[in-house]
Amino acid sequence: MKKFAFIFRLNSASAVVPSAEQLSERLAWLSDLTDNQTVIDRGNTLLSTPARRIDA
């Protein structure tokens, strides 16, 4: 099975405030992925420090 990294970063985290329903749906979706072992590690939240590009 191939492994992928999903990186998501917002310009301003304070500008995005999900409703209680949206938050519940997102948590249910992520829990379902984890239960099915589609997502093995939820990882860590990125800090709001400036990003840099790494060429592989």
mmCIF file with all atom_site columns, N, CA and C in Angstrom, residues 6-8 13 15 17-19 27 30 39:
data_model
loop_
_atom_site.group_PDB
_atom_site.id
_atom_site.type_symbol
_atom_site.label_atom_id
_atom_site.label_alt_id
_atom_site.label_comp_id
_atom_site.label_asym_id
_atom_site.label_entity_id
_atom_site.label_seq_id
_atom_site.pdbx_PDB_ins_code
_atom_site.Cartn_x
_atom_site.Cartn_y
_atom_site.Cartn_z
_atom_site.occupancy
_atom_site.B_iso_or_equiv
_atom_site.pdbx_formal_charge
_atom_site.auth_seq_id
_atom_site.auth_comp_id
_atom_site.auth_asym_id
_atom_site.auth_atom_id
_atom_site.pdbx_PDB_model_num
ATOM 1  N N  . PHE A 1 6  ? -0.641  14.254 3.877  1.00 0.00 ? 6  PHE A N  1
ATOM 2  C CA . PHE A 1 6  ? -1.565  15.326 3.549  1.00 0.00 ? 6  PHE A CA 1
ATOM 3  C C  . PHE A 1 6  ? -1.221  16.515 4.429  1.00 0.00 ? 6  PHE A C  1
ATOM 4  N N  . ILE A 1 7  ? -0.812  17.605 3.802  1.00 0.00 ? 7  ILE A N  1
ATOM 5  C CA . ILE A 1 7  ? -0.431  18.803 4.539  1.00 0.00 ? 7  ILE A CA 1
ATOM 6  C C  . ILE A 1 7  ? -1.420  19.903 4.193  1.00 0.00 ? 7  ILE A C  1
ATOM 7  N N  . PHE A 1 8  ? -2.011  20.475 5.212  1.00 0.00 ? 8  PHE A N  1
ATOM 8  C CA . PHE A 1 8  ? -3.022  21.508 5.029  1.00 0.00 ? 8  PHE A CA 1
ATOM 9  C C  . PHE A 1 8  ? -2.675  22.676 5.922  1.00 0.00 ? 8  PHE A C  1
ATOM 10 N N  . ALA A 1 13 ? -5.749  30.936 10.830 1.00 0.00 ? 13 ALA A N  1
ATOM 11 C CA . ALA A 1 13 ? -6.614  29.939 11.465 1.00 0.00 ? 13 ALA A CA 1
ATOM 12 C C  . ALA A 1 13 ? -7.814  30.582 12.131 1.00 0.00 ? 13 ALA A C  1
ATOM 13 N N  . ALA A 1 15 ? -9.650  32.876 10.982 1.00 0.00 ? 15 ALA A N  1
ATOM 14 C CA . ALA A 1 15 ? -10.677 33.212 9.991  1.00 0.00 ? 15 ALA A CA 1
ATOM 15 C C  . ALA A 1 15 ? -11.604 32.034 9.721  1.00 0.00 ? 15 ALA A C  1
ATOM 16 N N  . VAL A 1 17 ? -13.801 29.234 11.329 1.00 0.00 ? 17 VAL A N  1
ATOM 17 C CA . VAL A 1 17 ? -14.436 28.721 12.540 1.00 0.00 ? 17 VAL A CA 1
ATOM 18 C C  . VAL A 1 17 ? -15.593 27.834 12.116 1.00 0.00 ? 17 VAL A C  1
ATOM 19 N N  . PRO A 1 18 ? -15.404 26.506 12.172 1.00 0.00 ? 18 PRO A N  1
ATOM 20 C CA . PRO A 1 18 ? -16.481 25.608 11.745 1.00 0.00 ? 18 PRO A CA 1
ATOM 21 C C  . PRO A 1 18 ? -17.638 25.637 12.744 1.00 0.00 ? 18 PRO A C  1
ATOM 22 N N  . SER A 1 19 ? -18.821 25.392 12.235 1.00 0.00 ? 19 SER A N  1
ATOM 23 C CA . SER A 1 19 ? -19.984 25.282 13.112 1.00 0.00 ? 19 SER A CA 1
ATOM 24 C C  . SER A 1 19 ? -19.870 23.981 13.897 1.00 0.00 ? 19 SER A C  1
ATOM 25 N N  . LEU A 1 27 ? -14.954 15.315 12.602 1.00 0.00 ? 27 LEU A N  1
ATOM 26 C CA . LEU A 1 27 ? -14.426 14.362 13.570 1.00 0.00 ? 27 LEU A CA 1
ATOM 27 C C  . LEU A 1 27 ? -14.930 12.952 13.296 1.00 0.00 ? 27 LEU A C  1
ATOM 28 N N  . LEU A 1 30 ? -12.923 11.644 10.277 1.00 0.00 ? 30 LEU A N  1
ATOM 29 C CA . LEU A 1 30 ? -11.567 11.267 10.639 1.00 0.00 ? 30 LEU A CA 1
ATOM 30 C C  . LEU A 1 30 ? -11.560 10.017 11.504 1.00 0.00 ? 30 LEU A C  1
ATOM 31 N N  . VAL A 1 39 ? -6.144  5.952  7.878  1.00 0.00 ? 39 VAL A N  1
ATOM 32 C CA . VAL A 1 39 ? -5.224  6.910  8.484  1.00 0.00 ? 39 VAL A CA 1
ATOM 33 C C  . VAL A 1 39 ? -4.630  6.226  9.704  1.00 0.00 ? 39 VAL A C  1
#
